[in-house]
Coordinates of C-alpha atoms in Angstrom, one line a residue:
Chain E
M1 CA -25.5 -17.8 39.2
L2 CA -24.1 -14.4 38.0
P3 CA -21.5 -12.7 40.2
A4 CA -23.5 -10.9 42.8
N5 CA -20.5 -8.6 43.1
A6 CA -17.1 -8.2 41.5
Q7 CA -15.1 -10.2 43.9
E8 CA -16.5 -13.7 42.9
H9 CA -14.5 -16.2 44.7
S10 CA -14.3 -14.4 48.1
A11 CA -18.0 -13.5 47.7
A12 CA -18.7 -17.2 47.2
K13 CA -16.9 -17.9 50.5
S14 CA -19.6 -18.4 53.2
E15 CA -18.4 -17.8 56.8
Q16 CA -20.2 -20.7 58.6
A17 CA -18.7 -24.2 58.2
W18 CA -21.5 -26.4 56.8
L19 CA -19.7 -29.0 54.7
A20 CA -16.8 -30.8 56.4
S21 CA -17.0 -34.2 54.6
L22 CA -18.9 -36.2 51.9
I23 CA -18.6 -39.4 53.9
T24 CA -21.9 -40.7 55.3
K25 CA -22.8 -44.0 57.1
T26 CA -25.6 -45.0 54.7
P27 CA -26.9 -44.2 51.2
Q28 CA -29.9 -42.6 52.7
E29 CA -27.7 -40.1 54.6
G30 CA -25.9 -39.6 51.3
F31 CA -29.2 -38.8 49.6
E32 CA -30.1 -36.3 52.4
L33 CA -26.6 -34.7 52.0
A34 CA -27.2 -34.5 48.2
T35 CA -30.5 -32.7 48.9
T36 CA -28.7 -30.2 51.2
L37 CA -26.0 -29.5 48.5
A38 CA -28.7 -28.9 45.9
R39 CA -30.3 -26.4 48.2
R40 CA -27.0 -24.8 48.9
G41 CA -26.4 -24.4 45.2
V42 CA -29.6 -22.3 45.0
R43 CA -28.5 -20.2 48.0
A44 CA -25.1 -19.6 46.4
T45 CA -27.1 -17.6 43.8
Q46 CA -29.9 -16.3 46.0
P47 CA -28.7 -16.0 49.6
D48 CA -31.9 -14.3 50.8
T49 CA -34.0 -17.1 52.4
E50 CA -37.0 -14.8 52.6
V51 CA -37.0 -14.5 48.8
L52 CA -36.5 -18.3 48.6
R53 CA -39.4 -19.0 51.0
D54 CA -41.7 -16.7 48.9
L55 CA -40.8 -18.6 45.8
R56 CA -41.7 -21.9 47.3
S57 CA -45.4 -21.6 46.4
V58 CA -44.3 -21.2 42.8
Y59 CA -41.8 -24.1 42.3
A60 CA -43.3 -26.6 44.9
S61 CA -46.4 -27.0 42.8
D62 CA -44.7 -27.0 39.4
P63 CA -43.9 -30.5 38.1
D64 CA -41.0 -29.3 35.8
S65 CA -39.4 -27.4 38.7
L66 CA -39.7 -30.4 41.0
I67 CA -38.2 -32.7 38.3
A68 CA -35.4 -30.2 37.7
A69 CA -34.7 -30.1 41.4
S70 CA -34.6 -33.9 41.5
S71 CA -32.1 -33.8 38.7
V72 CA -29.7 -31.6 40.8
V73 CA -30.1 -34.0 43.7
A74 CA -29.2 -36.9 41.3
I75 CA -26.0 -35.2 40.2
H76 CA -24.9 -34.5 43.8
F77 CA -25.9 -38.1 44.9
Q78 CA -23.7 -39.5 42.1
T79 CA -20.8 -37.5 43.5
I80 CA -21.5 -38.5 47.1
A81 CA -22.0 -42.2 46.1
A82 CA -18.6 -42.2 44.4
A83 CA -17.0 -40.5 47.5
N84 CA -18.4 -43.3 49.7
D85 CA -17.4 -46.1 47.2
Y86 CA -21.1 -46.7 46.8
W87 CA -21.4 -47.9 50.5
R88 CA -20.3 -51.4 49.1
S89 CA -18.7 -52.3 52.4
S90 CA -22.2 -52.3 54.1
G91 CA -22.7 -55.7 52.4
T92 CA -26.5 -55.3 52.2
Q93 CA -28.7 -55.3 49.1
A94 CA -31.3 -52.8 48.1
R95 CA -34.1 -55.4 48.5
D96 CA -32.9 -57.3 51.6
Chain A
M1 CA -35.4 -27.5 46.0
L2 CA -35.2 -24.4 48.2
P3 CA -34.9 -24.9 52.0
A4 CA -38.4 -25.5 53.2
N5 CA -37.2 -24.3 56.6
A6 CA -34.0 -22.8 58.0
Q7 CA -32.5 -26.0 59.4
E8 CA -31.7 -27.6 55.9
H9 CA -29.7 -30.7 56.7
S10 CA -31.8 -31.9 59.6
A11 CA -35.0 -31.0 57.6
A12 CA -33.6 -33.1 54.8
K13 CA -33.4 -36.1 57.2
S14 CA -36.4 -38.3 56.8
E15 CA -37.3 -40.5 59.7
Q16 CA -38.2 -43.8 58.0
A17 CA -35.3 -45.9 56.5
W18 CA -35.9 -46.4 52.8
L19 CA -32.4 -46.6 51.3
A20 CA -30.1 -49.1 52.9
S21 CA -28.0 -50.1 49.8
L22 CA -27.4 -49.4 46.1
I23 CA -26.6 -53.1 45.4
T24 CA -29.3 -55.0 43.3
K25 CA -29.4 -58.5 41.9
T26 CA -30.1 -57.4 38.3
P27 CA -29.9 -54.3 36.0
Q28 CA -33.7 -54.3 36.0
E29 CA -33.9 -54.0 39.8
G30 CA -31.2 -51.3 39.5
F31 CA -33.5 -49.4 37.0
E32 CA -36.4 -49.7 39.4
L33 CA -34.3 -48.4 42.3
A34 CA -33.2 -45.5 40.0
T35 CA -36.9 -44.7 39.4
T36 CA -37.5 -44.7 43.2
L37 CA -34.5 -42.3 43.8
A38 CA -35.8 -40.0 41.1
R39 CA -39.2 -39.9 42.8
R40 CA -37.6 -39.4 46.2
G41 CA -35.7 -36.4 44.8
V42 CA -39.1 -34.9 44.0
R43 CA -40.4 -35.6 47.4
A44 CA -37.4 -34.0 49.0
T45 CA -38.7 -30.7 47.6
Q46 CA -42.4 -31.4 47.8
P47 CA -43.1 -33.9 50.7
D48 CA -47.0 -33.5 50.3
T49 CA -48.0 -36.6 48.3
E50 CA -51.5 -35.2 47.9
V51 CA -50.0 -32.2 46.0
L52 CA -47.9 -34.6 44.0
R53 CA -50.9 -36.8 43.1
D54 CA -52.8 -33.7 41.9
L55 CA -49.9 -32.7 39.7
R56 CA -49.8 -36.1 38.0
S57 CA -52.5 -35.1 35.5
V58 CA -50.2 -32.2 34.4
Y59 CA -46.8 -33.9 34.0
A60 CA -48.0 -37.4 33.0
S61 CA -49.3 -36.1 29.7
D62 CA -46.6 -33.6 29.0
P63 CA -43.8 -35.0 26.8
D64 CA -41.1 -32.6 28.0
S65 CA -41.9 -33.4 31.6
L66 CA -41.8 -37.2 30.9
I67 CA -38.5 -36.8 29.0
A68 CA -37.1 -34.7 31.9
A69 CA -38.2 -37.3 34.4
S70 CA -36.5 -40.0 32.3
S71 CA -33.3 -37.9 32.4
V72 CA -33.3 -38.0 36.2
V73 CA -33.8 -41.8 36.1
A74 CA -30.8 -42.0 33.7
I75 CA -28.5 -40.1 36.1
H76 CA -29.5 -42.3 39.0
F77 CA -29.2 -45.5 36.9
Q78 CA -25.6 -44.4 36.0
T79 CA -24.8 -44.2 39.7
I80 CA -26.4 -47.5 40.5
A81 CA -24.8 -49.3 37.6
A82 CA -21.4 -48.1 38.7
A83 CA -22.2 -49.2 42.3
N84 CA -23.0 -52.7 41.0
D85 CA -19.9 -52.8 38.7
Y86 CA -22.4 -52.9 35.8
W87 CA -23.6 -56.3 36.9
R88 CA -20.7 -57.7 34.8
S89 CA -20.4 -60.8 37.0
S90 CA -23.9 -62.0 35.8
G91 CA -22.1 -63.0 32.5
T92 CA -25.2 -62.5 30.4
Q93 CA -25.6 -60.3 27.3
A94 CA -28.4 -57.8 26.7
R95 CA -29.5 -59.8 23.6
D96 CA -29.1 -63.4 24.9
Chain S
M1 CA -41.8 -39.0 38.0
L2 CA -44.0 -38.5 41.0
P3 CA -45.2 -41.5 42.9
A4 CA -48.2 -42.9 41.1
N5 CA -49.1 -44.5 44.4
A6 CA -47.9 -44.7 48.0
Q7 CA -45.8 -47.9 47.6
E8 CA -43.1 -46.4 45.4
H9 CA -40.4 -49.1 45.2
S10 CA -42.8 -52.0 44.7
A11 CA -44.9 -49.9 42.3
A12 CA -41.7 -49.3 40.3
K13 CA -41.2 -53.1 40.1
S14 CA -42.4 -54.2 36.6
E15 CA -43.4 -57.9 36.4
Q16 CA -41.9 -58.8 33.0
A17 CA -38.1 -59.2 32.7
W18 CA -36.8 -56.8 30.1
L19 CA -33.3 -55.9 31.3
A20 CA -31.0 -58.8 32.1
S21 CA -27.6 -57.2 31.2
L22 CA -25.9 -54.1 29.9
I23 CA -23.3 -56.1 28.0
T24 CA -23.7 -55.8 24.1
K25 CA -21.6 -57.1 21.2
T26 CA -21.2 -53.7 19.5
P27 CA -21.4 -49.9 20.3
Q28 CA -24.4 -49.8 17.9
E29 CA -26.3 -52.4 20.0
G30 CA -25.3 -50.4 23.1
F31 CA -26.8 -47.3 21.5
E32 CA -30.0 -49.2 20.7
L33 CA -30.1 -50.4 24.4
A34 CA -29.6 -46.8 25.5
T35 CA -32.6 -45.8 23.4
T36 CA -34.7 -48.6 25.0
L37 CA -33.7 -47.4 28.6
A38 CA -34.6 -43.8 27.7
R39 CA -38.0 -45.0 26.6
R40 CA -38.4 -47.2 29.7
G41 CA -37.6 -44.1 31.8
V42 CA -40.6 -42.4 30.2
R43 CA -42.8 -45.5 30.8
A44 CA -41.8 -45.6 34.5
T45 CA -43.7 -42.3 34.8
Q46 CA -46.4 -42.9 32.3
P47 CA -47.1 -46.6 31.8
D48 CA -50.1 -46.1 29.6
T49 CA -48.8 -46.7 26.0
E50 CA -52.0 -45.3 24.5
V51 CA -51.3 -41.9 26.1
L52 CA -47.7 -42.1 25.0
R53 CA -48.8 -42.9 21.4
D54 CA -51.1 -39.9 21.4
L55 CA -48.3 -37.7 22.6
R56 CA -46.0 -38.7 19.8
S57 CA -47.5 -36.1 17.4
V58 CA -46.5 -33.5 19.9
Y59 CA -42.9 -34.3 20.8
A60 CA -41.9 -36.0 17.5
S61 CA -42.1 -32.7 15.7
D62 CA -40.7 -30.5 18.4
P63 CA -37.0 -29.9 18.1
D64 CA -36.4 -29.2 21.8
S65 CA -38.2 -32.4 22.8
L66 CA -36.2 -34.3 20.3
I67 CA -32.9 -32.8 21.5
A68 CA -33.9 -33.5 25.2
A69 CA -34.7 -37.1 24.3
S70 CA -31.3 -37.4 22.6
S71 CA -29.7 -36.1 25.8
V72 CA -31.3 -39.0 27.8
V73 CA -30.0 -41.5 25.3
A74 CA -26.6 -39.9 25.7
I75 CA -26.6 -40.4 29.5
H76 CA -27.6 -44.0 29.2
F77 CA -25.1 -44.6 26.4
Q78 CA -22.4 -43.3 28.7
T79 CA -23.4 -45.8 31.3
I80 CA -23.6 -48.7 28.8
A81 CA -20.3 -47.8 27.1
A82 CA -18.6 -47.9 30.6
A83 CA -20.3 -51.2 31.3
N84 CA -18.7 -52.6 28.1
D85 CA -15.3 -51.1 28.7
Y86 CA -16.0 -48.9 25.6
W87 CA -15.9 -52.1 23.4
R88 CA -12.1 -51.6 23.3
S89 CA -11.5 -55.3 22.8
S90 CA -13.2 -55.1 19.3
G91 CA -9.9 -53.4 18.1
T92 CA -11.7 -51.5 15.3
Q93 CA -11.7 -47.7 14.8
A94 CA -14.7 -45.5 14.2
R95 CA -13.4 -44.6 10.7
D96 CA -12.1 -48.0 9.5
Chain B
M1 CA -38.4 -40.9 23.0
L2 CA -41.7 -42.7 23.5
P3 CA -42.1 -46.1 22.0
A4 CA -43.1 -45.7 18.4
N5 CA -44.5 -49.2 18.7
A6 CA -44.9 -51.9 21.2
Q7 CA -41.8 -53.9 20.5
E8 CA -39.3 -51.3 21.8
H9 CA -35.9 -53.0 21.7
S10 CA -36.3 -54.6 18.3
A11 CA -37.9 -51.4 16.9
A12 CA -34.8 -49.5 18.2
K13 CA -32.6 -51.9 16.2
S14 CA -31.6 -50.1 13.0
E15 CA -30.6 -52.4 10.1
Q16 CA -27.6 -50.6 8.6
A17 CA -24.3 -50.8 10.6
W18 CA -23.2 -47.2 11.5
L19 CA -21.4 -47.5 14.8
A20 CA -18.6 -50.1 14.9
S21 CA -16.3 -48.4 17.4
L22 CA -15.7 -45.4 19.6
I23 CA -12.0 -45.3 19.0
T24 CA -10.8 -42.4 16.9
K25 CA -7.3 -41.1 15.9
T26 CA -7.7 -37.6 17.2
P27 CA -9.9 -35.6 19.7
Q28 CA -11.3 -33.7 16.6
E29 CA -12.5 -37.0 15.1
G30 CA -13.9 -37.9 18.5
F31 CA -15.8 -34.6 18.6
E32 CA -17.2 -35.3 15.1
L33 CA -18.3 -38.8 16.2
A34 CA -20.0 -37.2 19.3
T35 CA -21.9 -34.9 16.9
T36 CA -23.0 -37.9 14.9
L37 CA -24.2 -39.8 18.0
A38 CA -26.2 -36.7 19.1
R39 CA -27.9 -36.6 15.7
R40 CA -28.6 -40.4 15.8
G41 CA -30.2 -39.9 19.3
V42 CA -32.6 -37.5 17.6
R43 CA -33.3 -39.9 14.7
A44 CA -33.9 -42.7 17.2
T45 CA -37.1 -40.7 18.2
Q46 CA -37.9 -39.2 14.8
P47 CA -36.6 -41.4 12.0
D48 CA -38.3 -39.3 9.3
T49 CA -35.4 -37.2 7.9
E50 CA -37.9 -35.1 5.9
V51 CA -39.6 -34.0 9.2
L52 CA -36.1 -33.3 10.6
R53 CA -35.1 -31.2 7.7
D54 CA -38.3 -29.1 8.0
L55 CA -37.6 -28.6 11.7
R56 CA -34.1 -27.2 10.9
S57 CA -35.4 -23.7 10.2
V58 CA -36.9 -23.7 13.7
Y59 CA -34.0 -25.0 15.9
A60 CA -31.0 -23.7 13.8
S61 CA -31.9 -20.1 14.7
D62 CA -33.0 -20.7 18.3
P63 CA -30.1 -20.1 20.7
D64 CA -31.6 -22.4 23.5
S65 CA -32.0 -25.2 21.0
L66 CA -28.5 -24.7 19.7
I67 CA -27.1 -24.7 23.3
A68 CA -29.2 -27.8 24.2
A69 CA -27.8 -29.6 21.2
S70 CA -24.3 -28.6 22.2
S71 CA -25.0 -30.1 25.6
V72 CA -25.8 -33.5 24.0
V73 CA -22.6 -33.4 22.0
A74 CA -20.7 -32.6 25.3
I75 CA -22.1 -35.7 27.0
H76 CA -21.2 -38.0 24.0
F77 CA -17.8 -36.4 23.8
Q78 CA -17.2 -37.2 27.4
T79 CA -18.0 -40.8 26.7
I80 CA -15.8 -40.9 23.6
A81 CA -12.9 -39.2 25.3
A82 CA -13.0 -41.8 28.1
A83 CA -13.1 -44.6 25.5
N84 CA -9.9 -43.2 23.9
D85 CA -8.2 -42.6 27.2
Y86 CA -8.4 -38.9 26.4
W87 CA -5.9 -39.4 23.4
R88 CA -3.1 -39.0 26.0
S89 CA -0.8 -41.2 24.0
S90 CA -0.7 -38.5 21.2
G91 CA 1.6 -36.6 23.5
T92 CA 0.6 -33.1 22.1
Q93 CA -0.9 -30.2 24.1
A94 CA -4.0 -28.2 23.2
R95 CA -1.9 -25.1 22.7
D96 CA 1.2 -26.5 20.9
Chain R
M1 CA -28.5 -31.1 16.1
L2 CA -30.5 -32.7 13.2
P3 CA -28.6 -33.9 10.2
A4 CA -28.1 -30.9 8.0
N5 CA -27.7 -33.4 5.1
A6 CA -28.0 -37.1 4.6
Q7 CA -24.3 -38.0 4.9
E8 CA -24.1 -37.3 8.7
H9 CA -20.7 -38.4 9.8
S10 CA -18.8 -37.0 6.8
A11 CA -20.9 -33.8 7.0
A12 CA -19.8 -33.6 10.7
K13 CA -16.1 -33.7 9.5
S14 CA -14.8 -30.2 9.5
E15 CA -11.8 -29.6 7.2
Q16 CA -9.6 -27.4 9.4
A17 CA -7.7 -29.0 12.3
W18 CA -8.8 -27.2 15.5
L19 CA -8.6 -29.9 18.2
A20 CA -5.3 -31.8 18.4
S21 CA -5.3 -32.5 22.2
L22 CA -7.2 -32.1 25.5
I23 CA -4.0 -31.7 27.5
T24 CA -3.4 -28.1 28.8
K25 CA -0.8 -26.6 31.1
T26 CA -3.3 -25.2 33.7
P27 CA -6.9 -25.6 34.8
Q28 CA -7.6 -22.1 33.4
E29 CA -6.4 -23.1 29.9
G30 CA -8.6 -26.2 30.4
F31 CA -11.6 -24.0 31.2
E32 CA -10.9 -21.9 28.1
L33 CA -10.7 -25.1 26.0
A34 CA -14.0 -26.2 27.5
T35 CA -15.5 -22.9 26.4
T36 CA -14.2 -23.4 22.8
L37 CA -15.6 -27.0 22.7
A38 CA -19.0 -25.7 23.9
R39 CA -19.0 -23.1 21.1
R40 CA -17.9 -25.7 18.6
G41 CA -20.9 -27.8 19.7
V42 CA -23.2 -25.0 18.7
R43 CA -21.4 -24.5 15.3
A44 CA -21.7 -28.3 14.6
T45 CA -25.5 -27.6 14.4
Q46 CA -25.4 -24.1 13.0
P47 CA -22.1 -23.5 11.0
D48 CA -23.2 -20.0 9.7
T49 CA -21.4 -17.6 12.0
E50 CA -23.4 -14.7 10.6
V51 CA -26.6 -16.3 12.0
L52 CA -24.8 -17.0 15.3
R53 CA -23.7 -13.4 15.6
D54 CA -27.2 -12.1 15.0
L55 CA -28.5 -14.5 17.7
R56 CA -26.0 -13.1 20.2
S57 CA -28.3 -10.1 21.2
V58 CA -30.9 -12.7 22.1
Y59 CA -29.0 -15.2 24.3
A60 CA -26.3 -12.9 25.7
S61 CA -29.0 -11.1 27.7
D62 CA -31.1 -14.1 28.7
P63 CA -30.2 -15.5 32.1
D64 CA -31.5 -19.0 31.3
S65 CA -29.5 -19.1 28.0
L66 CA -26.4 -18.0 29.8
I67 CA -26.9 -20.6 32.6
A68 CA -27.5 -23.3 30.0
A69 CA -24.3 -22.3 28.2
S70 CA -22.4 -22.4 31.4
S71 CA -23.7 -26.0 31.9
V72 CA -22.2 -27.1 28.6
V73 CA -18.9 -25.6 29.6
A74 CA -19.1 -27.5 32.9
I75 CA -19.6 -30.8 31.1
H76 CA -16.7 -30.2 28.8
F77 CA -14.5 -29.0 31.7
Q78 CA -15.3 -32.2 33.6
T79 CA -14.0 -34.1 30.5
I80 CA -10.8 -32.0 30.1
A81 CA -10.1 -32.1 33.9
A82 CA -10.2 -35.9 33.8
A83 CA -8.0 -35.9 30.7
N84 CA -5.4 -33.8 32.6
D85 CA -5.7 -35.9 35.8
Y86 CA -7.1 -32.7 37.4
W87 CA -3.7 -31.0 37.0
R88 CA -2.7 -32.6 40.3
S89 CA 0.9 -32.7 39.4
S90 CA 1.0 -28.8 39.6
G91 CA 1.0 -29.2 43.4
T92 CA -0.7 -25.9 44.0
Q93 CA -4.0 -25.3 45.8
A94 CA -7.0 -23.3 44.7
R95 CA -6.5 -20.8 47.5
D96 CA -2.6 -20.5 47.7
Chain F
M1 CA -22.0 -19.5 24.1
L2 CA -21.7 -18.6 20.5
P3 CA -18.4 -17.2 19.2
A4 CA -18.3 -13.5 20.2
N5 CA -15.8 -13.2 17.4
A6 CA -14.1 -15.4 14.7
Q7 CA -11.0 -16.2 16.7
E8 CA -12.8 -18.5 19.3
H9 CA -10.0 -20.1 21.3
S10 CA -7.8 -17.0 21.7
A11 CA -11.0 -14.9 22.4
A12 CA -11.8 -17.4 25.1
K13 CA -8.3 -16.7 26.6
S14 CA -8.8 -14.4 29.5
E15 CA -5.7 -12.4 30.5
Q16 CA -5.9 -12.4 34.4
A17 CA -4.9 -15.7 36.1
W18 CA -7.9 -16.8 38.2
L19 CA -7.8 -20.6 38.1
A20 CA -4.4 -22.2 39.2
S21 CA -5.7 -25.4 40.8
L22 CA -8.7 -27.5 41.6
I23 CA -7.3 -28.7 44.9
T24 CA -9.0 -27.3 48.0
K25 CA -8.6 -28.0 51.7
T26 CA -12.2 -28.9 52.4
P27 CA -15.4 -29.9 50.6
Q28 CA -16.9 -26.5 51.5
E29 CA -14.0 -24.7 49.7
G30 CA -14.6 -27.1 46.8
F31 CA -18.2 -26.1 46.7
E32 CA -17.3 -22.4 46.7
L33 CA -14.8 -23.0 43.8
A34 CA -17.6 -24.8 41.9
T35 CA -19.8 -21.8 42.4
T36 CA -17.0 -19.6 41.0
L37 CA -16.5 -21.9 38.0
A38 CA -20.3 -21.8 37.3
R39 CA -20.2 -18.0 37.3
R40 CA -17.1 -17.9 35.1
G41 CA -19.0 -20.1 32.6
V42 CA -21.6 -17.4 32.4
R43 CA -19.0 -14.7 32.0
A44 CA -17.3 -16.7 29.2
T45 CA -20.5 -16.0 27.1
Q46 CA -21.4 -12.6 28.6
P47 CA -18.2 -10.8 29.8
D48 CA -20.1 -7.5 30.5
T49 CA -20.6 -7.5 34.3
E50 CA -23.0 -4.5 34.0
V51 CA -25.3 -6.6 31.8
L52 CA -25.0 -9.5 34.3
R53 CA -25.8 -7.3 37.2
D54 CA -28.9 -5.9 35.5
L55 CA -30.0 -9.5 34.8
R56 CA -29.8 -10.4 38.5
S57 CA -33.3 -9.1 39.3
V58 CA -34.6 -11.5 36.6
Y59 CA -32.9 -14.8 37.5
A60 CA -32.5 -14.3 41.3
S61 CA -36.2 -14.5 41.8
D62 CA -37.0 -17.2 39.2
P63 CA -37.0 -20.7 40.7
D64 CA -36.2 -22.5 37.5
S65 CA -33.2 -20.2 36.9
L66 CA -32.0 -20.8 40.4
I67 CA -32.4 -24.6 40.1
A68 CA -30.6 -24.5 36.7
A69 CA -27.8 -22.5 38.3
S70 CA -27.6 -25.1 41.1
S71 CA -27.3 -27.8 38.5
V72 CA -24.2 -26.1 37.0
V73 CA -22.6 -25.9 40.4
A74 CA -23.4 -29.6 40.9
I75 CA -21.5 -30.6 37.7
H76 CA -18.5 -28.5 38.7
F77 CA -18.6 -29.8 42.3
Q78 CA -18.5 -33.4 40.9
T79 CA -15.4 -32.5 38.9
I80 CA -13.7 -30.8 41.9
A81 CA -14.6 -33.6 44.3
A82 CA -13.0 -36.1 42.0
A83 CA -9.9 -33.9 41.7
N84 CA -9.6 -33.9 45.5
D85 CA -10.3 -37.7 45.8
Y86 CA -13.5 -36.7 47.6
W87 CA -11.4 -35.3 50.5
R88 CA -11.3 -38.8 51.9
S89 CA -8.0 -38.2 53.6
S90 CA -9.7 -35.7 56.0
G91 CA -11.2 -38.8 57.8
T92 CA -14.3 -36.9 59.0
Q93 CA -17.9 -37.8 58.4
A94 CA -20.7 -35.5 57.1
R95 CA -22.6 -35.9 60.4
D96 CA -19.7 -35.9 62.9

């Protein structure tokens, strides 16, 4: 969250290409992409995946952490759903 | 929330198809779908439903957890309502 | 928030019809509907109204709980206001 | 937040008309209306203004409560700004 | 957050004109306006700037308070960006 | 968050130009810009980068802080995605 080093924007630049598009075939793929973005938002603040793995035992059994994580997925899913025009063209219903 | 394992995006991919569409017949079905998405957001971080069941006694009697959970449902409901053009075509009113 | 039982989506289905439309005559009715949706989001996680009534003494005198609850109403009100095209057709002003 | 009594939606109905429109002359009036809606969201859960007044000494000197309250105002202001098409027709700039 | 006095809406009315428009020349000015609105949201609940100044030593060194404050700025910036049609007409890119 | 000094809006004005546009070539650049804005939101309240660096050991190993930070990035990413019309013109898919 806080600038790990002075040069914020270039520090925020990750080398490897991991996000080329927000367009997915189905809402489920969109939900999975939202989960990935939520995780990437955590790694933008804490890039050390060892530290993140050690923390898992803490948050993965804390209801409030799990609910807060679900909230971040919900915000990203809202963005991705709008990007995909809510997959309306698929013509199916949630309860077909 | 934090990558359970190195391969985020494929790890986020769940096998079984559970979300084919955001389109529902009624706002009430939309609200129920929003509740399902909020729960799925929790399971994306903690897939072990045994752990989740054990945690229920903690969050289900904690007002702040219940309010936070309601907030996640509200974000998803906002997305689903937009997807369904707010069910305007149904022509009814909330207090008919 | 967490799946009360394995069959999420059908478990989320409540029998009684309580939400037929998001369309209301006035912003005030829209605000009241937003309050109802916020409460229903709590009941989606904790259906036992006895438990909810017992918790009232806890959250109803806790400023942070009250502010968090107001935040959920605000998200739902944003959805309902968009559904009603912000009641623009009523032609009145907030300070008439 | 939690149903004060069984009949949610009618209980949520307040008698006195206090919200006839979201349309305001200026962004500042819109911000003041957003503050009113944030407060009304609190009163929807705790209608007893005596209790609310007693709580003031607690939240009014707690930074996190003050920031959380500001967040609720921000969500409502976003709704009201959209309702007023961002007061674009006024033709002025924020730094005139 | 809670009504400082019975007459909410008029109490919320501040005398001095401080917000005439959401339109800014650049995204940076928009971000600065968002910061001002976030602060004004705090002052709507706690108008006493002496109290606010005393609280600074508490929140200005608390990561969660700082992150929560950044979240309020983000919501207001989303509103201001939409008001300015995302400054698209400026024709520049974030990494020119 | 709270006015560092009486003259809010001018105090919020930072001298150096750091945000000229929200338009980015790719979603990944948009995500990096969102991370920068989230950090800038923190610095708007606490400009002292020494203090921010000292706090890093606290929040960078606290799951709830990391999730909250990810939530701020998600709100800014939603704004930037809308600004870039969700990079639809790129024609690629998230899983090409």
